[in-house]
PDB file of C-alpha atoms in Angstrom:
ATOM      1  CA  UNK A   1      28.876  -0.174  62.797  1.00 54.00           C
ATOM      2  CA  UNK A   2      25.947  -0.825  60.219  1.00 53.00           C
ATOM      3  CA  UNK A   3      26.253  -3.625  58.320  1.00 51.00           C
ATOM      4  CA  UNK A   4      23.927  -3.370  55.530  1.00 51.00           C
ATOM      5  CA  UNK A   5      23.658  -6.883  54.152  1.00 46.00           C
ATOM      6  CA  UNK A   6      21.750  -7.922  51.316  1.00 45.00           C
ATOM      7  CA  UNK A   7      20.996 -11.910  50.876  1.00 48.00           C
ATOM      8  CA  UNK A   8      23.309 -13.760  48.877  1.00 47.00           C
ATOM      9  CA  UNK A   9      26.769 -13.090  47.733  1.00 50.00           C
ATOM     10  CA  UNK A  10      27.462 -10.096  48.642  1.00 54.00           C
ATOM     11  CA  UNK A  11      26.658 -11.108  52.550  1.00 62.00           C
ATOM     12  CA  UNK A  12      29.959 -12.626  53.209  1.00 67.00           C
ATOM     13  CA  UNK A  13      31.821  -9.965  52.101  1.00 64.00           C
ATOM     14  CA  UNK A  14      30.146  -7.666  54.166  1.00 65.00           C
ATOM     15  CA  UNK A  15      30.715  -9.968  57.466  1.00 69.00           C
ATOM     16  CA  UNK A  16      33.753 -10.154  56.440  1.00 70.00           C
ATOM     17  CA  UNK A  17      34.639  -6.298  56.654  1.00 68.00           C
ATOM     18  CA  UNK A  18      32.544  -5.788  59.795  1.00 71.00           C
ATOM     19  CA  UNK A  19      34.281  -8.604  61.506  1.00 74.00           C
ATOM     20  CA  UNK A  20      37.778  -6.796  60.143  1.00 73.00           C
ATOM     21  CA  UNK A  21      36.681  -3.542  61.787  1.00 74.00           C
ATOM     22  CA  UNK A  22      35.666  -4.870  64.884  1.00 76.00           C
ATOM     23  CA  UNK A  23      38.353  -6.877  65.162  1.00 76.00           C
ATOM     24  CA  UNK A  24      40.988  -3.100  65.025  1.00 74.00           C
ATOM     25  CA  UNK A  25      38.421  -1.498  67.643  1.00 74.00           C
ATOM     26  CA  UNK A  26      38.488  -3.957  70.688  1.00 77.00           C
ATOM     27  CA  UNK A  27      42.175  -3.191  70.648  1.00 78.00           C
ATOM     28  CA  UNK A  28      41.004   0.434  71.365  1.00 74.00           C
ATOM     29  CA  UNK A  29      38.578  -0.308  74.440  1.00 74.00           C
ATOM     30  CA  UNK A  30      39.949   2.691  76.723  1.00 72.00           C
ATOM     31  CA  UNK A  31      38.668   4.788  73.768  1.00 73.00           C
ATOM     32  CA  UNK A  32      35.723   2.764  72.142  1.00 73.00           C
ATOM     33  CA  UNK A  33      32.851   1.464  73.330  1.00 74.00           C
ATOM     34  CA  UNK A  34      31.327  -1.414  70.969  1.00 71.00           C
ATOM     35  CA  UNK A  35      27.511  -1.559  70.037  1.00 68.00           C
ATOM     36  CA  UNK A  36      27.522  -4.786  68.079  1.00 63.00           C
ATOM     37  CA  UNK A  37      23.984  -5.346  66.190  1.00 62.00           C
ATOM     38  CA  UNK A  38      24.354  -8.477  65.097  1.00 57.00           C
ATOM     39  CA  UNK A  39      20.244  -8.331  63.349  1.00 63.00           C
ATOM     40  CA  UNK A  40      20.409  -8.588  59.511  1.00 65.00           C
ATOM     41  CA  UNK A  41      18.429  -7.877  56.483  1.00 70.00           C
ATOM     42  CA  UNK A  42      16.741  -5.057  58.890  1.00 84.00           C
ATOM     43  CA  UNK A  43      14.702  -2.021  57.772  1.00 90.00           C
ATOM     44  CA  UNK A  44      15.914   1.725  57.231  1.00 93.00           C
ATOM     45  CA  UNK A  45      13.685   2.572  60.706  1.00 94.00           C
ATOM     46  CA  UNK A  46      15.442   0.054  62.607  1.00 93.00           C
ATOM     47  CA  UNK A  47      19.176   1.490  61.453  1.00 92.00           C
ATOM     48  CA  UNK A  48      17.724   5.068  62.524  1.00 95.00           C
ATOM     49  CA  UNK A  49      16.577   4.076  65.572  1.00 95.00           C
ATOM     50  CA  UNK A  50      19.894   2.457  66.138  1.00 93.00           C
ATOM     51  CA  UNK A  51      21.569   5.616  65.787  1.00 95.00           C
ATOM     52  CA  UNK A  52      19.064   7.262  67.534  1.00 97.00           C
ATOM     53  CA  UNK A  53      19.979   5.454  70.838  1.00 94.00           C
ATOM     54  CA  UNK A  54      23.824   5.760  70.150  1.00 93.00           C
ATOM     55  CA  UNK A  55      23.268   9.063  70.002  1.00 96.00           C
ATOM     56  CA  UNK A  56      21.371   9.314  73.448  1.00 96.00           C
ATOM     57  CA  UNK A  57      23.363   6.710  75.188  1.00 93.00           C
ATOM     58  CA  UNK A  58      26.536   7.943  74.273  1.00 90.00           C
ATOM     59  CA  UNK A  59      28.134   9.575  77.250  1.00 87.00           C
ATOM     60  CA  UNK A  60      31.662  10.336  75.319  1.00 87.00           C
ATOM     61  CA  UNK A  61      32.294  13.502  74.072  1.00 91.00           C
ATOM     62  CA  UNK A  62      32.749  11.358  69.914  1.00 91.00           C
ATOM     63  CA  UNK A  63      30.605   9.179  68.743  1.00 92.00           C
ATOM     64  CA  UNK A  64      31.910   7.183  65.294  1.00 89.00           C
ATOM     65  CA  UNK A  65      29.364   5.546  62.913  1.00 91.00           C
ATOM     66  CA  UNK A  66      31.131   3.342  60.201  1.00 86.00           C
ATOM     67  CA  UNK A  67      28.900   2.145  56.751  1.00 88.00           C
ATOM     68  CA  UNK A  68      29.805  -0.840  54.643  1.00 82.00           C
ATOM     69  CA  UNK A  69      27.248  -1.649  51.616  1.00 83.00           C
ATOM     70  CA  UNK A  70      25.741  -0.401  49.234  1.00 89.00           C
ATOM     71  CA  UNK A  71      25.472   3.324  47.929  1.00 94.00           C
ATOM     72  CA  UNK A  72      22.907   4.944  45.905  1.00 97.00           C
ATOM     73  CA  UNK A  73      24.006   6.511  42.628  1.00 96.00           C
ATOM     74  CA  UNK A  74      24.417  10.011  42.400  1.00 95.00           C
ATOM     75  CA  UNK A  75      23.400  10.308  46.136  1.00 98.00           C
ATOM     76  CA  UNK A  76      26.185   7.969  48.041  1.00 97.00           C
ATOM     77  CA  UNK A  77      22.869   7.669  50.407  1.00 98.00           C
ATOM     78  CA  UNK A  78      23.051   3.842  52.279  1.00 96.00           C
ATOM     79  CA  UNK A  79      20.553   1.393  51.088  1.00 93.00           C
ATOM     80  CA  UNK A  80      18.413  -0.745  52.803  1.00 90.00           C
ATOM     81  CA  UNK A  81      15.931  -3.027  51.535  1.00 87.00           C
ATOM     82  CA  UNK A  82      12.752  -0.822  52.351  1.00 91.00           C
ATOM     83  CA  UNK A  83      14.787   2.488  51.473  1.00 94.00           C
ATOM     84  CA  UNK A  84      17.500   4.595  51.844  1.00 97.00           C
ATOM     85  CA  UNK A  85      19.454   6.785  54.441  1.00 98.00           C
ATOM     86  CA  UNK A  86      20.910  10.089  53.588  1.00 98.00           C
ATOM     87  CA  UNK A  87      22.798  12.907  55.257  1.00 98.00           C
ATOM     88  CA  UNK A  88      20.382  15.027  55.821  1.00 98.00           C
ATOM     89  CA  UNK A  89      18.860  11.867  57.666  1.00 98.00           C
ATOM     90  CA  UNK A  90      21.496  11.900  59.901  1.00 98.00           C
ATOM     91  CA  UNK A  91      22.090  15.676  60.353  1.00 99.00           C
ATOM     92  CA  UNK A  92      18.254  15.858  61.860  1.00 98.00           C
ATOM     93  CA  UNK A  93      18.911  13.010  64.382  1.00 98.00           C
ATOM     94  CA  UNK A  94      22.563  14.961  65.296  1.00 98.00           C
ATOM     95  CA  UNK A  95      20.941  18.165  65.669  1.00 98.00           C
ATOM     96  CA  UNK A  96      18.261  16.537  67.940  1.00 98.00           C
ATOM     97  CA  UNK A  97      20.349  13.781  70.068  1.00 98.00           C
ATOM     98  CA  UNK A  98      23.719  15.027  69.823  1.00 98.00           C
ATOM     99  CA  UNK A  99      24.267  18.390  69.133  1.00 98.00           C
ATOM    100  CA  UNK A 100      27.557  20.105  70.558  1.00 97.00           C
ATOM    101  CA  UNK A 101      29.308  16.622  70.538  1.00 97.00           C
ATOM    102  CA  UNK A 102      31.485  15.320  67.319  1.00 96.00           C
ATOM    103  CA  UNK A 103      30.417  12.878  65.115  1.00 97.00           C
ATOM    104  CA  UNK A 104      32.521  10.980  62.610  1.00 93.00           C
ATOM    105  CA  UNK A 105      31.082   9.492  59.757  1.00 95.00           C
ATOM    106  CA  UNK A 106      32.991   7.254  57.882  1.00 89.00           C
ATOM    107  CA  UNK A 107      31.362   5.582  54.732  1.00 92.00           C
ATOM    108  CA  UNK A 108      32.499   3.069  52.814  1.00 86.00           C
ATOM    109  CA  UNK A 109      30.294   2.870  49.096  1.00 90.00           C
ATOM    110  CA  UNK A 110      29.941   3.696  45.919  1.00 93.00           C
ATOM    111  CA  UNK A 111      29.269   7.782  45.442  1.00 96.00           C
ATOM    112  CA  UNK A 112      30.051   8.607  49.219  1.00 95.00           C
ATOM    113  CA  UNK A 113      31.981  11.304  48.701  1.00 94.00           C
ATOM    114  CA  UNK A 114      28.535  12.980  47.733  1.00 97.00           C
ATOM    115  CA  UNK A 115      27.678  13.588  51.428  1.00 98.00           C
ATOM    116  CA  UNK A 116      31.032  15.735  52.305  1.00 97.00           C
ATOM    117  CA  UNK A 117      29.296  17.691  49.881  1.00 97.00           C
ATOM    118  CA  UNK A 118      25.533  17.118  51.477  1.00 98.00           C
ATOM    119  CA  UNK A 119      27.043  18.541  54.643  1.00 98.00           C
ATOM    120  CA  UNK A 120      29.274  21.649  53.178  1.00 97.00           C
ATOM    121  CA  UNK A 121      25.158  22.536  51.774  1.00 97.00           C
ATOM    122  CA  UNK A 122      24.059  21.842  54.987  1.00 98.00           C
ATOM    123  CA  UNK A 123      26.429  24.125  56.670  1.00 98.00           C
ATOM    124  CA  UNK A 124      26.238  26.953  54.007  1.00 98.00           C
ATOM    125  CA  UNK A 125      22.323  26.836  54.114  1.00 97.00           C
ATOM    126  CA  UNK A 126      22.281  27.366  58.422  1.00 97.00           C
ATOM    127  CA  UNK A 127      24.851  30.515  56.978  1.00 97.00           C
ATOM    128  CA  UNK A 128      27.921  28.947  58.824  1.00 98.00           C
ATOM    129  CA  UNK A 129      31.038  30.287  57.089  1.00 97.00           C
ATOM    130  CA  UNK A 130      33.839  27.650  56.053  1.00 96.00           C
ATOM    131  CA  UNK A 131      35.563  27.442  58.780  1.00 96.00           C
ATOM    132  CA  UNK A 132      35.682  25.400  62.637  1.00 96.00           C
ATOM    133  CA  UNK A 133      35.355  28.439  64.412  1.00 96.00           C
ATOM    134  CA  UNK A 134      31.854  28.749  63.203  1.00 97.00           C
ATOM    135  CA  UNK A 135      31.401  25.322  63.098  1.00 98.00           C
ATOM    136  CA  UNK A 136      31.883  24.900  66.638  1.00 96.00           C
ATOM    137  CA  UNK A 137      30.449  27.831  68.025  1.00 96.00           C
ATOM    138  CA  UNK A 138      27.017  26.238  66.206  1.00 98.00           C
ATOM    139  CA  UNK A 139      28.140  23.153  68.004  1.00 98.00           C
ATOM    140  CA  UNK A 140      27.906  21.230  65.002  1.00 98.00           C
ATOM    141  CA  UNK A 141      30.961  18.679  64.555  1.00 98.00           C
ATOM    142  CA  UNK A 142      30.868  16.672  61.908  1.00 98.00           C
ATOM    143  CA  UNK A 143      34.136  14.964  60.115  1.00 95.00           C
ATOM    144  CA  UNK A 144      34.037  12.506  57.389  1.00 95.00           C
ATOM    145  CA  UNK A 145      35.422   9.791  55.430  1.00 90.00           C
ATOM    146  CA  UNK A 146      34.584   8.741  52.433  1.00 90.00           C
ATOM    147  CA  UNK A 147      36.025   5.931  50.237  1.00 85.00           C
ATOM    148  CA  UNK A 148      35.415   7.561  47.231  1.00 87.00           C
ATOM    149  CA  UNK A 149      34.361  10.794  44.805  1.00 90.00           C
ATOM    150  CA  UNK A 150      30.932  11.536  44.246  1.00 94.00           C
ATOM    151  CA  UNK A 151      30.883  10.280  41.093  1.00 92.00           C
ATOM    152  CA  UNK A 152      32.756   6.715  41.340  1.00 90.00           C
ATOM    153  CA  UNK A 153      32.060   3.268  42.603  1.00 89.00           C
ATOM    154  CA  UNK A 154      33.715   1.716  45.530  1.00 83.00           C
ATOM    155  CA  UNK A 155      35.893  -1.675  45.296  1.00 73.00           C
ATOM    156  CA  UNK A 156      35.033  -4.354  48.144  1.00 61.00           C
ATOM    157  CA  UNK A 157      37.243  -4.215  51.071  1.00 58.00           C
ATOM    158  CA  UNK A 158      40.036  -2.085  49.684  1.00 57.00           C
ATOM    159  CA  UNK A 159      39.383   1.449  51.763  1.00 55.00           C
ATOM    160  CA  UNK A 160      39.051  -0.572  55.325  1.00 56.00           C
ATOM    161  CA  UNK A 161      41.763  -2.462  55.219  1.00 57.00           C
ATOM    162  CA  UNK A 162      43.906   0.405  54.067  1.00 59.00           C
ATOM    163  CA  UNK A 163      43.059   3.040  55.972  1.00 58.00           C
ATOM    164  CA  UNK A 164      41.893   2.061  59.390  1.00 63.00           C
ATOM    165  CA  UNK A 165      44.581   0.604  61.329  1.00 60.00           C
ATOM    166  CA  UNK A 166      45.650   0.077  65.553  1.00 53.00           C
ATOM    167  CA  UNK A 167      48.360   1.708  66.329  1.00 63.00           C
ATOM    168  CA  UNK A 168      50.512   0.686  69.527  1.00 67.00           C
ATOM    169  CA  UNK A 169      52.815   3.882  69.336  1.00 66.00           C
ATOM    170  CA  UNK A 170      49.885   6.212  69.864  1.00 58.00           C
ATOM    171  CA  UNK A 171      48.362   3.635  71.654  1.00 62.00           C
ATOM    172  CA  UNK A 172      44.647   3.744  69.451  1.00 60.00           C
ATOM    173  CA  UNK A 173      43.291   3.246  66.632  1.00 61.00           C
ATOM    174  CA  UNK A 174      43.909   5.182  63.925  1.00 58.00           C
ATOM    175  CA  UNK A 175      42.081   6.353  60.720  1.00 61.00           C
ATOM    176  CA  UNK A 176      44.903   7.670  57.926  1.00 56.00           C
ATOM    177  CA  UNK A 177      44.523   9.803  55.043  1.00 53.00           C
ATOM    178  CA  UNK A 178      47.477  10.488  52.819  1.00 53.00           C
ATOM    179  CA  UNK A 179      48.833   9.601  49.667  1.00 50.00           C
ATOM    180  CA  UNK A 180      50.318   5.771  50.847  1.00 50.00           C
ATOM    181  CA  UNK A 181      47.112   5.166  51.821  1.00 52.00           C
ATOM    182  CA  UNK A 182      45.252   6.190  48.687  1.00 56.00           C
ATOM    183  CA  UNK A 183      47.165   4.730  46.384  1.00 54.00           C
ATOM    184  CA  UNK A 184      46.174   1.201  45.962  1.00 62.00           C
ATOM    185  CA  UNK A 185      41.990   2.559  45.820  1.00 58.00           C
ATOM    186  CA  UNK A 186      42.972   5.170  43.141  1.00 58.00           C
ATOM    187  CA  UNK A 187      44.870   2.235  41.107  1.00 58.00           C
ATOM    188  CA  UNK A 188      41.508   0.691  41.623  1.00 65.00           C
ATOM    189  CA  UNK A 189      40.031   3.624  40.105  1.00 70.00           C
ATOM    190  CA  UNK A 190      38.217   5.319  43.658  1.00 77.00           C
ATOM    191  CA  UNK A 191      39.909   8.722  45.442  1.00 81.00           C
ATOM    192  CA  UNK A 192      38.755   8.705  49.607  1.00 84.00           C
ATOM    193  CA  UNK A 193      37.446  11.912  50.588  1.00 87.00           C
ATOM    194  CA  UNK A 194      38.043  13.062  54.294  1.00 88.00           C
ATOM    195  CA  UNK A 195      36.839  16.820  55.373  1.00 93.00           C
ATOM    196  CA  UNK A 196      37.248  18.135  59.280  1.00 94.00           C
ATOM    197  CA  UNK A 197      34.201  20.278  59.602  1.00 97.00           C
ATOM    198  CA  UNK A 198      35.393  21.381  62.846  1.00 96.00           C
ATOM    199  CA  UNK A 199      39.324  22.246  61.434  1.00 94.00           C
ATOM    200  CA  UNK A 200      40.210  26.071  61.458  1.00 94.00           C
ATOM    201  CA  UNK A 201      40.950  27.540  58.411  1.00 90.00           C
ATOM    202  CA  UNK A 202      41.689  31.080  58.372  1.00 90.00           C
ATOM    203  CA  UNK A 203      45.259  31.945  60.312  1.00 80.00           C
ATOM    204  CA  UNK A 204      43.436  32.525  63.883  1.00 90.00           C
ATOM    205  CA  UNK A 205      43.615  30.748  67.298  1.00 91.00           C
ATOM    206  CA  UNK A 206      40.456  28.717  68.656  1.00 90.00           C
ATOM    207  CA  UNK A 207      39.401  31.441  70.869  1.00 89.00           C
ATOM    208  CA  UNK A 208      40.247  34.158  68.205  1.00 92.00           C
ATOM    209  CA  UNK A 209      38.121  35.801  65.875  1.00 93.00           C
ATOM    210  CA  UNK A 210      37.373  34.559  62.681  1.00 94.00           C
ATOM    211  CA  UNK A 211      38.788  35.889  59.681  1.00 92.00           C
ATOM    212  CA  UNK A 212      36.570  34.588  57.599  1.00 93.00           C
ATOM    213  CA  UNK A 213      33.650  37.133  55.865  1.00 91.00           C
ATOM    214  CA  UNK A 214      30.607  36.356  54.056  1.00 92.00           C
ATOM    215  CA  UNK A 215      31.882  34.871  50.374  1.00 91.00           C
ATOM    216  CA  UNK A 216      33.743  31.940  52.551  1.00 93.00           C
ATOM    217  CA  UNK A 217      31.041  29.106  51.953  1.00 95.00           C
ATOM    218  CA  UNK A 218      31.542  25.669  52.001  1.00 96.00           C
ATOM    219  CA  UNK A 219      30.591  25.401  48.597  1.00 92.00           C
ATOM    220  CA  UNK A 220      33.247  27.506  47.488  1.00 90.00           C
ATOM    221  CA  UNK A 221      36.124  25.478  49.687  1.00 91.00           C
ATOM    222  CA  UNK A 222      34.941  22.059  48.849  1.00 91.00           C
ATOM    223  CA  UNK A 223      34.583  22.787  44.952  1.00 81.00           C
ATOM    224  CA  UNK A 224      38.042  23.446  44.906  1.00 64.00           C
ATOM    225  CA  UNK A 225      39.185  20.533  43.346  1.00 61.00           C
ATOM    226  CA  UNK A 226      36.830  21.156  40.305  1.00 67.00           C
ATOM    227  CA  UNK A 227      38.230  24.502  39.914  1.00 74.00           C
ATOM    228  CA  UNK A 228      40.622  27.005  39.169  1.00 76.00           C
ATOM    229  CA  UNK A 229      41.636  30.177  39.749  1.00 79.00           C
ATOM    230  CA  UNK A 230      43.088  31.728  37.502  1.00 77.00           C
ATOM    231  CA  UNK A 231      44.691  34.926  37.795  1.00 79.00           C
ATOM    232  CA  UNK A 232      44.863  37.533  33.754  1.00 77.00           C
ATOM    233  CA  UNK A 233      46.379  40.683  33.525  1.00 78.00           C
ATOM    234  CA  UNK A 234      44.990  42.673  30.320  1.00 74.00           C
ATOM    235  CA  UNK A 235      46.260  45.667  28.078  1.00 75.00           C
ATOM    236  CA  UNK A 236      44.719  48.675  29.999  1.00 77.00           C
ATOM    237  CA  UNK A 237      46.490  47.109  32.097  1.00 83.00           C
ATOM    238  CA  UNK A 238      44.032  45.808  34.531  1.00 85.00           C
ATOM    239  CA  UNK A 239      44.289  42.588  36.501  1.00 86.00           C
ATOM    240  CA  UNK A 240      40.776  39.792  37.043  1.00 83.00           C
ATOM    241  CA  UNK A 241      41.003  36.946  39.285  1.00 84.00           C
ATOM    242  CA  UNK A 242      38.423  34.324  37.609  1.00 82.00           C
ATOM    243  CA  UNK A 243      36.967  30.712  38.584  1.00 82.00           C
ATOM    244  CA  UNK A 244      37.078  28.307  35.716  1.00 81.00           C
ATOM    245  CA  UNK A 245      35.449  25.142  36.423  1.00 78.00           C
ATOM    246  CA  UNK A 246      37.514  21.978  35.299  1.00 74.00           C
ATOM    247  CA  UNK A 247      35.219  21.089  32.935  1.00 75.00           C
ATOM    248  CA  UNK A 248      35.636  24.356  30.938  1.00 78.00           C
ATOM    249  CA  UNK A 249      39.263  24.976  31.733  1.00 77.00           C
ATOM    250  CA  UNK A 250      40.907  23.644  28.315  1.00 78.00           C
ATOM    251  CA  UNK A 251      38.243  25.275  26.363  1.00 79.00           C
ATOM    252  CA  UNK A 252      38.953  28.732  28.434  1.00 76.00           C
ATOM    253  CA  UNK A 253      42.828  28.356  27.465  1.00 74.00           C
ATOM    254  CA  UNK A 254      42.199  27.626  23.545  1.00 74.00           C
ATOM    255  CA  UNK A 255      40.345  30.817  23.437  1.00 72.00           C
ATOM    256  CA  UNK A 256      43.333  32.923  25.815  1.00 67.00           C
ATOM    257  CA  UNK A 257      45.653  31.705  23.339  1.00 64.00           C
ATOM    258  CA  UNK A 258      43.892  32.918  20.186  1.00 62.00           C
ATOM    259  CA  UNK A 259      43.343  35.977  22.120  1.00 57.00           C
ATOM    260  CA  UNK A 260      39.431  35.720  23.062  1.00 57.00           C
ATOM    261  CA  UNK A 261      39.680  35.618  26.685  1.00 55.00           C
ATOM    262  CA  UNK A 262      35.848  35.044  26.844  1.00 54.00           C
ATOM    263  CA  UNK A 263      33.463  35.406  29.653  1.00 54.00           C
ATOM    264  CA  UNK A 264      34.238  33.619  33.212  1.00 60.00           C
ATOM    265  CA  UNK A 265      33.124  34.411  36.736  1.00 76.00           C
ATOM    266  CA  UNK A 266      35.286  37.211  37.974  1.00 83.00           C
ATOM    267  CA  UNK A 267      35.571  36.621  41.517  1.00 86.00           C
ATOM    268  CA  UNK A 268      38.045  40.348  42.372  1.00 88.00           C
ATOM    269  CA  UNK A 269      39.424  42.748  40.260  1.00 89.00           C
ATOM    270  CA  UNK A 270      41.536  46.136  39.699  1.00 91.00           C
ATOM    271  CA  UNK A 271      43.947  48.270  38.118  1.00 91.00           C
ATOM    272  CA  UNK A 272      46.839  47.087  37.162  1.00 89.00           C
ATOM    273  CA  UNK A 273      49.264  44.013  36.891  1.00 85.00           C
ATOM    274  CA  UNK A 274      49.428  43.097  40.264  1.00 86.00           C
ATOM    275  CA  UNK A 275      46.268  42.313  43.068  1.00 86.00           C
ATOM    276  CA  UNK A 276      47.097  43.548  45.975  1.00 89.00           C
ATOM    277  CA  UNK A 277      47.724  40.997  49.037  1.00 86.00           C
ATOM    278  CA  UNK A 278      44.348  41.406  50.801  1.00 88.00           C
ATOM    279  CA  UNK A 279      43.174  39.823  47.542  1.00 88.00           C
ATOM    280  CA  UNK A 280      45.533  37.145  47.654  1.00 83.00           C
ATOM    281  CA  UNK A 281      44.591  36.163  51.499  1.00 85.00           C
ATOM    282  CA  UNK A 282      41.196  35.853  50.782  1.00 88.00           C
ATOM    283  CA  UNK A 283      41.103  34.054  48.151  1.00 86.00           C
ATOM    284  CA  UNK A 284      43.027  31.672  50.092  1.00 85.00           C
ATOM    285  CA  UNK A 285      40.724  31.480  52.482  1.00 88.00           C
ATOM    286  CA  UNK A 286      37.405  31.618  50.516  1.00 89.00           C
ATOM    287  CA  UNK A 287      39.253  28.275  48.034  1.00 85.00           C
ATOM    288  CA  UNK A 288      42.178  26.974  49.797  1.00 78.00           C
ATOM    289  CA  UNK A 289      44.657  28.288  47.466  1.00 66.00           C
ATOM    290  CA  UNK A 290      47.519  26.779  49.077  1.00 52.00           C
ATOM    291  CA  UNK A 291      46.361  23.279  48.113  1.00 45.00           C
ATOM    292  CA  UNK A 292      46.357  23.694  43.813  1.00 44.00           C
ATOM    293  CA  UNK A 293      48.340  25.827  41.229  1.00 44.00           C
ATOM    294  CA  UNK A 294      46.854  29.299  39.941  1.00 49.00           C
ATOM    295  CA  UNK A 295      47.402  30.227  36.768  1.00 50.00           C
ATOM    296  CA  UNK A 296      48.467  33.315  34.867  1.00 52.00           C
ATOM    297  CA  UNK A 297      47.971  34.546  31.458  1.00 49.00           C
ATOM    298  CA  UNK A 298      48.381  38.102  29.599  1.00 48.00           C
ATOM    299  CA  UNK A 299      45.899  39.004  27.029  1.00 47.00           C
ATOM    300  CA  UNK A 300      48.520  40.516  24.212  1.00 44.00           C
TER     301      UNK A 300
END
């Protein structure tokens, strides 16, 4: 746990929700070990370090590292009062200390769902496909929480309390995502973020091969829910599978409806009114299909 106090009022808060967590995990001691650090107002080395030696200590197979403060805007990165710590911060000390093990993250501040999308960039630039069977033949097992988007502020307390919880029916603690759970931070105006770099995506067993091929990136799987697919059949007739960002998307239906489809990112494409099923399976597996609406239109 990293408490990341700052002097004055936001202090007790911040003891507050450490104490909170704590308080679920020594119900959890067969699976938890504690590292309590009670120092405050410490620098950004001294947090590193920290997690340096959890890292080398640790002699489980999971090692959880749980941030309550502040987060930088636009980065979600965890501030200090001599600096800041980012992803890519933690990604060097994992891939030096702790490799091959998993590592949840779970961070609780304003813009933190930025670093699901630090470590989708991460992944993509080491050319690791979307997908746990090439996460964990890298032997890099990452899984994270967020209590918010990228681009929105976190409320005090409201994501600990609601999603971390001990449960005596499984017997551990337990961290839930689902829509119960999200709905008193999105009346609050925040949507958690959770993403299972290790979870297999395509329709394979763990020691199967990987459907995946090269277009699968993490960029593509994690941008989902900023865009859509949509999927226009035109007069020759010839079919296009295009990804409209969410931005654009109204804009891109005002002009299909006047009959100026426009120019989009064609992402397959054919003779025809129909795409053939190959298509359909990857774009499932390249964008997640299953989890948002496509949409069809015919240019008359």
């Amino acid at each position: 746990l990293i408490p990341a106090g700052v002097e004055g009022s936001y202090e007790e808060w911040i003891a507050e929700e450490v104490e909170s967590i704590v308080e679920i995990y020594k119900k959890d001691l067969a699976h938890y070990e504690l590292k309590e650090t009670p120092e405050k107002g410490k620098s950004r080395q001294f947090y590193l370090d920290k997690i340096k030696s959890l890292f080398d200590d640790c002699k489980k197979g999971e090692a959880f590292i749980y941030y309550t403060g502040h987060g930088e805007k636009d980065t979600g990165n965890w501030c200090f009062k001599d600096g800041v710590i980012s992803f890519n911060d933690i990604f060097e000390l994992y891939m030096m200390h702790f490799r091959g093990k998993s590592l949840m993250i779970g961070s609780d501040c304003s813009y933190s769902g930025k670093w699901i999308h630090d470590c989708g960039k991460k992944l993509d630039k080491y050319g690791i496909l979307s997908c746990g069977h090439k996460t964990r033949k890298q032997k890099i097992l990452f899984k994270i929480f967020t209590s918010c988007q990228p681009h929105e502020e976190a409320t005090l307390l409201t994501y600990s309390r609601k999603g971390i919880r001990y449960s005596k029916e499984d017997e551990g603690v337990l961290i839930k995502y689902d829509e119960e759970i999200k709905m008193e931070p999105a009346q609050k105006g925040q949507h958690p973020m959770h993403v299972d770099f290790r979870h297999i995506h395509c329709y394979k067993m763990p020691g199967d091969q990987c459907e995946l091929d090269s277009t699968c990136t993490w960029e593509d799987r994690l941008g989902k829910k900023r865009e859509r697919i949509v999927f226009l059949v035109d007069n020759l007739p010839s079919w296009y599978c295009l990804l409209i960002s969410e931005d654009t998307f109204d804009e891109f239906k005002g002009k299909q409806d006047k009959g100026n489809i426009g120019i989009e990112k064609v992402l397959y494409s054919g003779p025809g009114k129909n795409a053939p099923s190959d298509v359909k399976k990857k774009l499932n597996l390249r964008f997640d299909m299953n989890t948002y609406a496509s949409y069809k239109y015919t240019d008359h």
